[in-house]
Coordinates of N, CA, C and O in Angstrom, one line a residue:
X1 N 0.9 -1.2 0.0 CA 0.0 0.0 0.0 C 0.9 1.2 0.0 O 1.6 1.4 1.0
X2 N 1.0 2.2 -1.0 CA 1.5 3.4 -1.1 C 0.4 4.8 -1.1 O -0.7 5.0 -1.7
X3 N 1.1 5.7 -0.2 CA 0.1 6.6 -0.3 C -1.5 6.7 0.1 O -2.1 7.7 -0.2
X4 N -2.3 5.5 0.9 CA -3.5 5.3 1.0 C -3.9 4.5 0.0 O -5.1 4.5 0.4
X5 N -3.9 3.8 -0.9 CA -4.6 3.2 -2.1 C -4.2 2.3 -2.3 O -3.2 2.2 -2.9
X6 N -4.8 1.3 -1.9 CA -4.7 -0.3 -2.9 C -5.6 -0.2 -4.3 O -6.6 0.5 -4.6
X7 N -4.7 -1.2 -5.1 CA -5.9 -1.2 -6.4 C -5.4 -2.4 -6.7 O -4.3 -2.9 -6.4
X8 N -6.4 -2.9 -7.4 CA -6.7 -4.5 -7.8 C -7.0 -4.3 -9.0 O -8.0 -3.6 -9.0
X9 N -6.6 -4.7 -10.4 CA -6.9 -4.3 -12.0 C -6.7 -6.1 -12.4 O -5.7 -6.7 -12.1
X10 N -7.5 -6.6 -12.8 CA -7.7 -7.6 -13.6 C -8.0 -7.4 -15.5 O -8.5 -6.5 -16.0
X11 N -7.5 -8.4 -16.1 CA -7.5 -8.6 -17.2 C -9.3 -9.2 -17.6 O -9.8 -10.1 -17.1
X12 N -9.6 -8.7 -18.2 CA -11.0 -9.7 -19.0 C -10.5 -10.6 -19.7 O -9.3 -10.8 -19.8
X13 N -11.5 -11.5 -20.3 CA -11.5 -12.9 -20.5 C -11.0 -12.5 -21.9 O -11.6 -11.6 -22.5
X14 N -9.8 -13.2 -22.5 CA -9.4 -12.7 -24.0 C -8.4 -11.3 -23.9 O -8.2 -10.6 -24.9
X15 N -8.0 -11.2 -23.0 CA -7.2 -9.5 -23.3 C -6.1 -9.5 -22.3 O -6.2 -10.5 -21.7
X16 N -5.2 -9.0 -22.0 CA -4.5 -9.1 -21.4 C -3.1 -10.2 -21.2 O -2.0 -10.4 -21.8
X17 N -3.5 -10.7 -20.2 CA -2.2 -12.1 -19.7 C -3.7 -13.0 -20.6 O -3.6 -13.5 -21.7
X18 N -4.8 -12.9 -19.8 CA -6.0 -14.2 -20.6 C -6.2 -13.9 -21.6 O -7.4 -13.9 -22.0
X19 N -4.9 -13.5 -22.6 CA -5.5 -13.2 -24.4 C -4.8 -14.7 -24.9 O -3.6 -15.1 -24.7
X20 N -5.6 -15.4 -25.4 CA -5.1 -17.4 -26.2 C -5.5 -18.0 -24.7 O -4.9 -19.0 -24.4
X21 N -6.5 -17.7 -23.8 CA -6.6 -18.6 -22.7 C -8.2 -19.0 -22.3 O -8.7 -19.2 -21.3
X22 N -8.9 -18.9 -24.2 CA -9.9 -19.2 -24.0 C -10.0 -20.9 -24.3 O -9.0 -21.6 -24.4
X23 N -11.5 -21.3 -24.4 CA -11.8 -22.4 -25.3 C -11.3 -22.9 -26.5 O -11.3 -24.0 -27.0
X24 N -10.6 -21.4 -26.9 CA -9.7 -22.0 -28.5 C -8.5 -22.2 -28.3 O -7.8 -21.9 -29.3
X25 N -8.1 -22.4 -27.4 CA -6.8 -22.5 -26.7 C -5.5 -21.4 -27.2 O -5.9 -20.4 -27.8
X26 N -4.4 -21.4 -27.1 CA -3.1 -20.3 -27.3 C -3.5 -19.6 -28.8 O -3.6 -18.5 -29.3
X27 N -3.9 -21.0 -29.3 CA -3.6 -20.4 -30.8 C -4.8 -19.2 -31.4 O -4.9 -18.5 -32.4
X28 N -5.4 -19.4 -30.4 CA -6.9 -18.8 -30.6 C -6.8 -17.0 -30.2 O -7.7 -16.6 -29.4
X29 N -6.1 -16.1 -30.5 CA -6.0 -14.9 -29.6 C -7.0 -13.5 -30.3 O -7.6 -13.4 -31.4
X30 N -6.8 -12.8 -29.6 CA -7.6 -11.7 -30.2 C -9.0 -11.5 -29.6 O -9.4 -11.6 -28.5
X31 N -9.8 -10.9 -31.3 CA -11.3 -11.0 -32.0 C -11.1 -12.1 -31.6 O -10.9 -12.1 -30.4
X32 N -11.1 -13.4 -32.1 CA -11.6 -14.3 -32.4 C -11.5 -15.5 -31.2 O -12.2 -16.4 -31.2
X33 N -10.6 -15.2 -30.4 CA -10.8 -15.9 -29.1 C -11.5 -14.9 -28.3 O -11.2 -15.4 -27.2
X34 N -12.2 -14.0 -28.0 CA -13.4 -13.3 -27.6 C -14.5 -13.9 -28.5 O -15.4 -14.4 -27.9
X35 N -14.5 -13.9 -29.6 CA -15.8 -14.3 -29.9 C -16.1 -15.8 -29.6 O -17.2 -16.2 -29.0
X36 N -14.8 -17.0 -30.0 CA -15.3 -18.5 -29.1 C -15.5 -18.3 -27.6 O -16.3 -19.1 -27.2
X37 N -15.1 -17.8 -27.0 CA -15.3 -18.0 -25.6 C -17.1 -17.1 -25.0 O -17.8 -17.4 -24.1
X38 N -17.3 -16.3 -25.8 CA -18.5 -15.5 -25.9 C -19.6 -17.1 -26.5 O -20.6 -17.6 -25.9
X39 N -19.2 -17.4 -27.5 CA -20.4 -18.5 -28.1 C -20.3 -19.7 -27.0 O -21.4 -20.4 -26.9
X40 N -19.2 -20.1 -26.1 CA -19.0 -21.0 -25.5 C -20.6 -20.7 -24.3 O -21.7 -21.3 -24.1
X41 N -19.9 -19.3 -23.8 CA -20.7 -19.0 -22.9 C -22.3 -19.4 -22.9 O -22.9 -20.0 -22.1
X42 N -22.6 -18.6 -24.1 CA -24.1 -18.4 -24.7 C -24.8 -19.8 -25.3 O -25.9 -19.9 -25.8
X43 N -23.7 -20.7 -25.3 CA -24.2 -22.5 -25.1 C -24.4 -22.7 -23.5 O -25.2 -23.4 -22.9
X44 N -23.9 -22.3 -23.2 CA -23.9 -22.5 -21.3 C -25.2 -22.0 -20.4 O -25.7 -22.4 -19.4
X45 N -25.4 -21.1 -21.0 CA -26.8 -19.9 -20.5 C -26.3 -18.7 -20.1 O -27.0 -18.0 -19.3
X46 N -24.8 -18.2 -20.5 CA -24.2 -17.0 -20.1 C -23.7 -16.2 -21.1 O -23.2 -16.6 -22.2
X47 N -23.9 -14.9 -20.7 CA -23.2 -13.6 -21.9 C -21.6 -13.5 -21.3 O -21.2 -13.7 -20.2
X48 N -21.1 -13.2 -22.2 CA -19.7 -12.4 -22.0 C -20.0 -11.5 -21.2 O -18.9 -11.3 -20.5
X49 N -20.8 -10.8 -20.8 CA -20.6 -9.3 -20.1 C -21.2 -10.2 -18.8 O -20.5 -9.9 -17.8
X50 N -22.0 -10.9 -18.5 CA -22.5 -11.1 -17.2 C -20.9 -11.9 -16.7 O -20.7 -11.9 -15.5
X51 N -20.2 -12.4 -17.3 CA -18.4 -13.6 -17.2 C -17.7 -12.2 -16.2 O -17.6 -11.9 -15.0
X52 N -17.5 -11.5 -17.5 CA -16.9 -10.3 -16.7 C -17.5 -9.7 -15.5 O -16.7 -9.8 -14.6
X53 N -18.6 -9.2 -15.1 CA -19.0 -8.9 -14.2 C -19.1 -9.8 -13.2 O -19.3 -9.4 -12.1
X54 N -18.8 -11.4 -13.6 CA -18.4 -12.1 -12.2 C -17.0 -12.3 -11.7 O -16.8 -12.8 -10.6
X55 N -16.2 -11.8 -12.4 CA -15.0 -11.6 -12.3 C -14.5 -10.3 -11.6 O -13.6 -10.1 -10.8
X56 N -15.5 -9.5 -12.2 CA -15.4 -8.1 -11.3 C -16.0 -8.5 -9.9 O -15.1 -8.4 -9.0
X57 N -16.8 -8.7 -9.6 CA -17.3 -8.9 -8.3 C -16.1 -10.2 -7.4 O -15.5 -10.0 -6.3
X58 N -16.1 -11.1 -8.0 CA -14.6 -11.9 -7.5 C -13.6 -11.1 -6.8 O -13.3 -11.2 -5.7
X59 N -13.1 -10.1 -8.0 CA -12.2 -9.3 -7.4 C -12.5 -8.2 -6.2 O -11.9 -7.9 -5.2
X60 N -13.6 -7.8 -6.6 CA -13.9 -7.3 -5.3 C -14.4 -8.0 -3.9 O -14.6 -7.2 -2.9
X61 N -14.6 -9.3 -3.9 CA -14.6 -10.2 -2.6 C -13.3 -10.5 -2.5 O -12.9 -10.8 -1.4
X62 N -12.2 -10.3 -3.6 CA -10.8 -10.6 -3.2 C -10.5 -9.4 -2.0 O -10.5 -9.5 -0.7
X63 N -10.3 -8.1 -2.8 CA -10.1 -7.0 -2.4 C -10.7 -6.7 -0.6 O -10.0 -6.5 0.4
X64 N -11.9 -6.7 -0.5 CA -12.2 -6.6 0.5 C -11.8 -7.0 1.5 O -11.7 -6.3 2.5
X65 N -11.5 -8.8 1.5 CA -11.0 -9.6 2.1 C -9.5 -9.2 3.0 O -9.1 -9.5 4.1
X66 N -9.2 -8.5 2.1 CA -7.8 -7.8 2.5 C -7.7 -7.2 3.9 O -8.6 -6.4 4.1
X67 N -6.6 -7.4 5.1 CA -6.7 -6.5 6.1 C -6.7 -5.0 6.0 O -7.5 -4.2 6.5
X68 N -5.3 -4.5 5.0 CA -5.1 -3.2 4.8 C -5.8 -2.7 4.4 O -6.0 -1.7 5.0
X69 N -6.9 -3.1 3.2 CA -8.2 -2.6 2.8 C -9.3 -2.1 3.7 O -10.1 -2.9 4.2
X70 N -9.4 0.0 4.1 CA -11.4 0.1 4.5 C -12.0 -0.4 3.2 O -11.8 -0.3 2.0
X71 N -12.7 -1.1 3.8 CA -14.4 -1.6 2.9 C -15.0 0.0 2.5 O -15.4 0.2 1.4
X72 N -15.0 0.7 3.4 CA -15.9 1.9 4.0 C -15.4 2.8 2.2 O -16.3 3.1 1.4
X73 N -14.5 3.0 2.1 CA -13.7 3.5 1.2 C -13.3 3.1 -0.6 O -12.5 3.8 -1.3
X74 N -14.1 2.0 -0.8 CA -13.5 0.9 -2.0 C -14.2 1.9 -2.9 O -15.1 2.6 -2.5
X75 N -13.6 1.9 -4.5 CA -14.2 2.9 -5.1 C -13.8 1.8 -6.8 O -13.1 0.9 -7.0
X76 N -14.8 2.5 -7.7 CA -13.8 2.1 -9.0 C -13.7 2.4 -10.3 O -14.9 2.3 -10.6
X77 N -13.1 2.6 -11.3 CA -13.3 3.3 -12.5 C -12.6 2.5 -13.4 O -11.9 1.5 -13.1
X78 N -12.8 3.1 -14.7 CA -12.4 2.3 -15.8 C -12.4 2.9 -17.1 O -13.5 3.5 -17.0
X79 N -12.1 3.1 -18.1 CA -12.0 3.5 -19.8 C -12.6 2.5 -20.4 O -12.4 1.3 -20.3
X80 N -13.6 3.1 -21.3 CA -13.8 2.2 -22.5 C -14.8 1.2 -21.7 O -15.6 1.6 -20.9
X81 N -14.4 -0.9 -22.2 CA -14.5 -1.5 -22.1 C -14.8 -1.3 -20.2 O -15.7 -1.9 -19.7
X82 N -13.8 -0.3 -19.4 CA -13.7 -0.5 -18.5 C -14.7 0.4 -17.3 O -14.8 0.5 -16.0
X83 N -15.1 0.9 -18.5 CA -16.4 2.4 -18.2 C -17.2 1.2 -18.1 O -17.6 0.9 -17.0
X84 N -17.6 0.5 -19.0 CA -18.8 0.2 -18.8 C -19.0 -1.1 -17.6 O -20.0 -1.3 -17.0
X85 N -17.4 -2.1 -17.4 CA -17.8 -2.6 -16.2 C -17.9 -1.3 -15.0 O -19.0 -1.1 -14.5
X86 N -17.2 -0.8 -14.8 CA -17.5 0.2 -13.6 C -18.8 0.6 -13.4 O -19.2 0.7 -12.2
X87 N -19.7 1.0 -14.4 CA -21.1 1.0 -14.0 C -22.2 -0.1 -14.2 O -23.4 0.1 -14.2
X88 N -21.5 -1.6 -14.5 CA -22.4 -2.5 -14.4 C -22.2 -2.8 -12.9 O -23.1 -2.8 -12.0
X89 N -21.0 -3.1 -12.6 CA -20.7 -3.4 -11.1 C -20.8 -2.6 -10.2 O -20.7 -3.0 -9.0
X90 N -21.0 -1.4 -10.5 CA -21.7 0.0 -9.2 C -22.8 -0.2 -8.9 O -23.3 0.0 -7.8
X91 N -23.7 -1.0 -10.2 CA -24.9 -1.4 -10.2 C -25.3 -2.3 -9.2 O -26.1 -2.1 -8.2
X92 N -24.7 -3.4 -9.5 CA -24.3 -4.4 -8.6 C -24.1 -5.1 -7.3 O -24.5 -6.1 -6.8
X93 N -23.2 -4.1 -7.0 CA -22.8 -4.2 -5.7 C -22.7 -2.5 -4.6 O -21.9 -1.5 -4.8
X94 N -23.4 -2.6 -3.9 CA -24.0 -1.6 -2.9 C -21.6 -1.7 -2.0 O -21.3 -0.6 -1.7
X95 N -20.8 -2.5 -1.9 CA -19.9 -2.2 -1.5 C -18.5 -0.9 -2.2 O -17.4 -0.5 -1.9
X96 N -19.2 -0.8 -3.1 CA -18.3 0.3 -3.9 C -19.4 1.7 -3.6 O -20.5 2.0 -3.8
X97 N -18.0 2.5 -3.0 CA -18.6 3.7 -2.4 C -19.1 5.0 -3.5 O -20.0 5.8 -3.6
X98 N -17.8 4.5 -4.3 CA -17.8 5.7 -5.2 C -17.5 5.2 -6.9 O -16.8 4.1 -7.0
X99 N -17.9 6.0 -8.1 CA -16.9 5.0 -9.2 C -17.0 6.7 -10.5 O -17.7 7.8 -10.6
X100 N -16.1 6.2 -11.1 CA -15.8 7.0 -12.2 C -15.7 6.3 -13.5 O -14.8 5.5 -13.5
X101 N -16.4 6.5 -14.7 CA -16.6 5.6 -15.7 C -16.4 6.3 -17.2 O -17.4 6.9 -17.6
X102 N -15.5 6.4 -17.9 CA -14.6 7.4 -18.9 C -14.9 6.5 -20.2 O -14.6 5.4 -20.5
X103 N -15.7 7.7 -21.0 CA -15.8 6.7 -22.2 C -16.5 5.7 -22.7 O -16.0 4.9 -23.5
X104 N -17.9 5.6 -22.2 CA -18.7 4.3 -22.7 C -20.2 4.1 -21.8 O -20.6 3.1 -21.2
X105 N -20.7 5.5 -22.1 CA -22.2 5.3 -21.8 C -22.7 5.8 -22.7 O -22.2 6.8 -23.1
X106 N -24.0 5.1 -23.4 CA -24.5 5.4 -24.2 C -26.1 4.6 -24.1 O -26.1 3.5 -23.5
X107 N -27.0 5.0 -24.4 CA -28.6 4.0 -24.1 C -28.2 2.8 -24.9 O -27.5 3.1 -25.9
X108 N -28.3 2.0 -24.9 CA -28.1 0.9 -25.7 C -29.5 0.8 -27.0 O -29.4 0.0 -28.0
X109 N -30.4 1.5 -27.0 CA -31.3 1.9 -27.9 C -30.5 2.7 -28.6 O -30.7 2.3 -29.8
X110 N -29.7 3.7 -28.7 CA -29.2 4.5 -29.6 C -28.1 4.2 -29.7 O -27.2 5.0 -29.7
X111 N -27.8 2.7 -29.9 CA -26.1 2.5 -30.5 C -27.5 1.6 -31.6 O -28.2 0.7 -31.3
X112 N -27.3 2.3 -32.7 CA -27.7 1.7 -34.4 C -26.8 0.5 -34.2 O -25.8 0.6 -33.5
X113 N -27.5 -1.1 -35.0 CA -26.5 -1.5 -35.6 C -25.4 -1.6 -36.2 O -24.6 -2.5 -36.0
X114 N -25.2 -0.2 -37.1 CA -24.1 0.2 -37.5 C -23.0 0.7 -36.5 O -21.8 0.9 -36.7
X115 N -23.7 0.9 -35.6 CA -22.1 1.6 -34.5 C -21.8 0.3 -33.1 O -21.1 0.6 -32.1
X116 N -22.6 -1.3 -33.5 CA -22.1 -1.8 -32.6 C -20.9 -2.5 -32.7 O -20.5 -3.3 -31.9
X117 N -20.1 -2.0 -34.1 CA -19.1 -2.4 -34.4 C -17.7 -1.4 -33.4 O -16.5 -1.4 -33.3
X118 N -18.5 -0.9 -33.2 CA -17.2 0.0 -31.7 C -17.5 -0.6 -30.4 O -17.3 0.1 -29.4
X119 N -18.1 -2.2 -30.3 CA -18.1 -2.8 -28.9 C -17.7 -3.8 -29.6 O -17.8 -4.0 -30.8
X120 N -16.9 -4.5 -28.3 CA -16.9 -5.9 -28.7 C -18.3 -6.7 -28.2 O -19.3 -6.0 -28.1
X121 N -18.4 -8.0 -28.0 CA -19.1 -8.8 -27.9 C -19.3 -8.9 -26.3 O -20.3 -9.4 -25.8
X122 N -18.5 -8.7 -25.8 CA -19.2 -8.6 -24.3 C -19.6 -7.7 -23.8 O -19.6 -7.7 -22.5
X123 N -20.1 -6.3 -24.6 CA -21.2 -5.5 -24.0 C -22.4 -5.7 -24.2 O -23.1 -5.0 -23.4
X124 N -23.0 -6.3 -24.9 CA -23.8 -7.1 -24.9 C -24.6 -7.9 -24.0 O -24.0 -8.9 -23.6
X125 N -26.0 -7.7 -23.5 CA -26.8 -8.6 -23.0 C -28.0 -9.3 -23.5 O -29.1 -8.7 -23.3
X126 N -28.2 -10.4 -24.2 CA -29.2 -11.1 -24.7 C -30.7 -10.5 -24.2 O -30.7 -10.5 -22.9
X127 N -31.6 -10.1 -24.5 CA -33.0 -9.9 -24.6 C -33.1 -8.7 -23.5 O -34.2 -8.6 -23.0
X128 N -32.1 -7.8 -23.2 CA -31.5 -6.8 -22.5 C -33.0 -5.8 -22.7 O -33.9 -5.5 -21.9
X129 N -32.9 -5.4 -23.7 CA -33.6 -3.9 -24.4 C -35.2 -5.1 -24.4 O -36.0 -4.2 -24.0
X130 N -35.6 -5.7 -24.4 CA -36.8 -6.2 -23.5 C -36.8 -5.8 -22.8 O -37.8 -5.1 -23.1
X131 N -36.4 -5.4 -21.4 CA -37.1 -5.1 -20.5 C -36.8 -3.5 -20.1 O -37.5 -2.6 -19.8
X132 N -35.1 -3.5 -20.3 CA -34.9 -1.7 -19.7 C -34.0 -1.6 -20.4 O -33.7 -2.6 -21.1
X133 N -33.2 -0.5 -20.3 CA -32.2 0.1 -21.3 C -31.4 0.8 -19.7 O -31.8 0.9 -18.5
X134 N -29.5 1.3 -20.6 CA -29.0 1.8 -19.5 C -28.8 2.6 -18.5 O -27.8 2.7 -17.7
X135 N -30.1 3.1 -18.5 CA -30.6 4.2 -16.9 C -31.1 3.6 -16.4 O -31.4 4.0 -15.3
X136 N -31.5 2.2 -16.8 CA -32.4 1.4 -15.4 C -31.2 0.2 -14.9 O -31.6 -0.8 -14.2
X137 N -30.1 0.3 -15.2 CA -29.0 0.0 -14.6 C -28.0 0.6 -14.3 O -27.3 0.1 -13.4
X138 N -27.7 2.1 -14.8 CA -27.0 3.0 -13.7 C -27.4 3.4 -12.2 O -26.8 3.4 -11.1
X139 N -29.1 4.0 -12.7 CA -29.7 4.1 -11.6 C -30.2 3.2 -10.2 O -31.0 3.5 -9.3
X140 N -29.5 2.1 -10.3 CA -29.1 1.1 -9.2 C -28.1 1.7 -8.3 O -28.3 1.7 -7.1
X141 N -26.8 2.2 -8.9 CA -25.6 2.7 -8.5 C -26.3 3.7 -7.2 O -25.8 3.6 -6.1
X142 N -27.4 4.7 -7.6 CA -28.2 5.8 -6.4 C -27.8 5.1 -5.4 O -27.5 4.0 -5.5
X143 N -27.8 5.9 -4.1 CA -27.5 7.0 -4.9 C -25.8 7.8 -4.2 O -25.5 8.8 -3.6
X144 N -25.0 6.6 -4.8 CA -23.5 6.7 -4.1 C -23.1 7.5 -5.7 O -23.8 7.1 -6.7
X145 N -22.3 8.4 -6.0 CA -21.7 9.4 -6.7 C -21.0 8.4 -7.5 O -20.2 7.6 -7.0
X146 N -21.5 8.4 -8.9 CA -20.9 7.9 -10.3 C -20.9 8.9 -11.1 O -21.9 9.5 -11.5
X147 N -19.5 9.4 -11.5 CA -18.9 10.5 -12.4 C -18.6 9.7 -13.9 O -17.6 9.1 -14.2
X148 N -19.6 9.9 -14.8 CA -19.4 9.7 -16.7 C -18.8 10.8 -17.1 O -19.1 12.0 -16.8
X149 N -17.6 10.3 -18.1 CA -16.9 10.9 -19.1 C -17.1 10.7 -20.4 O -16.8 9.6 -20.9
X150 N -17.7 11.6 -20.9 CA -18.0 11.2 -22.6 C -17.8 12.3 -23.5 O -18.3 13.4 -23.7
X151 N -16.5 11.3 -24.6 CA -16.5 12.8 -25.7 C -17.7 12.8 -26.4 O -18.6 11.9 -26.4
X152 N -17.7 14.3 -27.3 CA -18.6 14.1 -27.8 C -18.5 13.5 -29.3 O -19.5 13.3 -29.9
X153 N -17.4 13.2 -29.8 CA -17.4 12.6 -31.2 C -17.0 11.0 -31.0 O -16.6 10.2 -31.8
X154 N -17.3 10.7 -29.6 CA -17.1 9.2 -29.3 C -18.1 8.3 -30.0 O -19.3 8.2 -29.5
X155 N -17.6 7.5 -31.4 CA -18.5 6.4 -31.9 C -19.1 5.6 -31.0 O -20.2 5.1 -31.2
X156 N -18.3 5.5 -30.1 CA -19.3 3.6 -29.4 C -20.6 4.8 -28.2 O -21.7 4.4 -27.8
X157 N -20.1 6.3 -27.9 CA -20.9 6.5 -27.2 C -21.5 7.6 -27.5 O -21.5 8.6 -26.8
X158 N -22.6 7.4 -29.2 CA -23.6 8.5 -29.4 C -24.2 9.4 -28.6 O -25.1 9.0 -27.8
X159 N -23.8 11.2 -28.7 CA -24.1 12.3 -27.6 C -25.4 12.0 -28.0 O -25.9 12.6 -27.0
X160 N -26.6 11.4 -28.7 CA -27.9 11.3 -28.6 C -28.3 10.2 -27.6 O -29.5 10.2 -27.1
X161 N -27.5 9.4 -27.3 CA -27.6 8.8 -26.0 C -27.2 8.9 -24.6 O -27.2 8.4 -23.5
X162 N -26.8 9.9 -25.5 CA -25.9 10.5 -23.3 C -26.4 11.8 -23.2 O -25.9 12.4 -22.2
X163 N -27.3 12.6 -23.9 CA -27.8 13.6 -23.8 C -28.7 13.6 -23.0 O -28.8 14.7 -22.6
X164 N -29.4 12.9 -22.4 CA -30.4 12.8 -21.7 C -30.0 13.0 -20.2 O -30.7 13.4 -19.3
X165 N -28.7 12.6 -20.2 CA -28.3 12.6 -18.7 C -27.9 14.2 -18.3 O -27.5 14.6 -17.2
X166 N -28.2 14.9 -19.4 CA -27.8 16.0 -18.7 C -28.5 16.9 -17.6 O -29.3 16.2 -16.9
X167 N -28.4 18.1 -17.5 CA -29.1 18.7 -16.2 C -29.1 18.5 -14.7 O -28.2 17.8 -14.2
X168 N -29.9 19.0 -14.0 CA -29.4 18.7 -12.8 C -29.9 17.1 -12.1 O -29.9 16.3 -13.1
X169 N -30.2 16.5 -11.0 CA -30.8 15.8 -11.0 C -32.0 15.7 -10.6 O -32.1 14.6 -10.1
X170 N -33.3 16.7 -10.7 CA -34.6 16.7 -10.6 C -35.2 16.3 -12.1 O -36.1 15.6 -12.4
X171 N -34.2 17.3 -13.2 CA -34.5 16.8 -14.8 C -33.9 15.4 -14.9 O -34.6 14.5 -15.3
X172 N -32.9 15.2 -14.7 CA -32.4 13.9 -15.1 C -33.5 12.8 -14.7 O -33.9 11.9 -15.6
X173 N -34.0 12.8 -13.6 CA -35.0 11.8 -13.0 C -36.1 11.5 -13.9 O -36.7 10.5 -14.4
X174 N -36.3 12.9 -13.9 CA -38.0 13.3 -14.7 C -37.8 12.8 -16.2 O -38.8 12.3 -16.7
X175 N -36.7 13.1 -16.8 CA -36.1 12.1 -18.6 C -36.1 10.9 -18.5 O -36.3 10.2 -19.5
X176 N -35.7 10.0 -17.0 CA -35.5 8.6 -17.4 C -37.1 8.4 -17.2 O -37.6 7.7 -18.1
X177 N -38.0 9.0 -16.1 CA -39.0 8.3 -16.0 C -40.3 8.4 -17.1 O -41.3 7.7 -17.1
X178 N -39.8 9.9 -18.1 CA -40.6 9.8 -18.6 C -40.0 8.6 -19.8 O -40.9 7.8 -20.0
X179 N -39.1 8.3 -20.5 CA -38.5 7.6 -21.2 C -39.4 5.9 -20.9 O -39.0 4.9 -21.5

């Protein structure tokens, strides 16, 4: 521990040290060992994004576990890919006090087809947009302090989908509920 701060950063399934350490074994790396290990899943009754999000939460029963670690204190953020676990997992779990999420909110209604070619395959949730869209899973996070960063010429995160979040929070409330 330096300075106050432990941090715990894991790799997702396919990226990192676990890039060739899927179902398609070494030779398998990249796109394409993300996509077998995603189809493996979705034979099993699981998404890629719910894999990761058990991994996220893993590490944070790691984390916790720790003596040097306050619980009182655990926070978490992420870029990209890593924006968006940060607010599935704020969602999630009531033990993250605080989180910061850079690069990757968007309604999942307003990523067109054509622009889900700026996610990979584990942002994705099967029959998801049935029931709610991504304010009815940030707004779980309520109401502990989640800070979004979003450019505005970011492809994977259309300002027509993150527009809504603007204003204070009496309008923001009043846009998801009328939505």
């Amino acid at each position: 521990m330096k300075q106050g701060y432990v941090v715990i950063a894991i790799d997702a399934y396919c990226f990192g040290e676990r890039n060739g350490a899927g179902p398609g074994g070494p030779a398998e790396k990249g796109a394409a060992g993300e996509m077998t290990a995603s189809k493996f899943n979705l034979w099993a009754g699981r998404s890629a994004l719910g894999n990761d999000r058990r991994d996220d939460l893993m590490a944070l029963d790691y984390l916790c576990s720790r003596p040097e670690v306050d619980t009182a204190r655990v926070g978490v953020t992420g870029i990209s890919m890593g924006a968006t676990r940060t607010w599935w997992v704020m969602a999630l779990d009531e033990r993250l006090k605080a989180g910061v999420a850079v690069c990757c909110l968007t309604r999942y209604q307003d990523s067109s087809p054509a622009r889900t070619k700026h996610h990979g395959i584990y942002y994705f949730v099967p029959g998801m947009l049935n029931h709610f869209d991504t304010e009815a899973v940030v707004a779980l996070a309520a109401p502990r302090p989640l800070l979004f960063q979003s450019g505005e010429t970011d492809g994977g995160s259309p300002v027509e989908g993150i527009a809504l979040h603007r204003g204070n929070r009496s309008q923001r409330r009043a846009t998801f509920l009328d939505r």
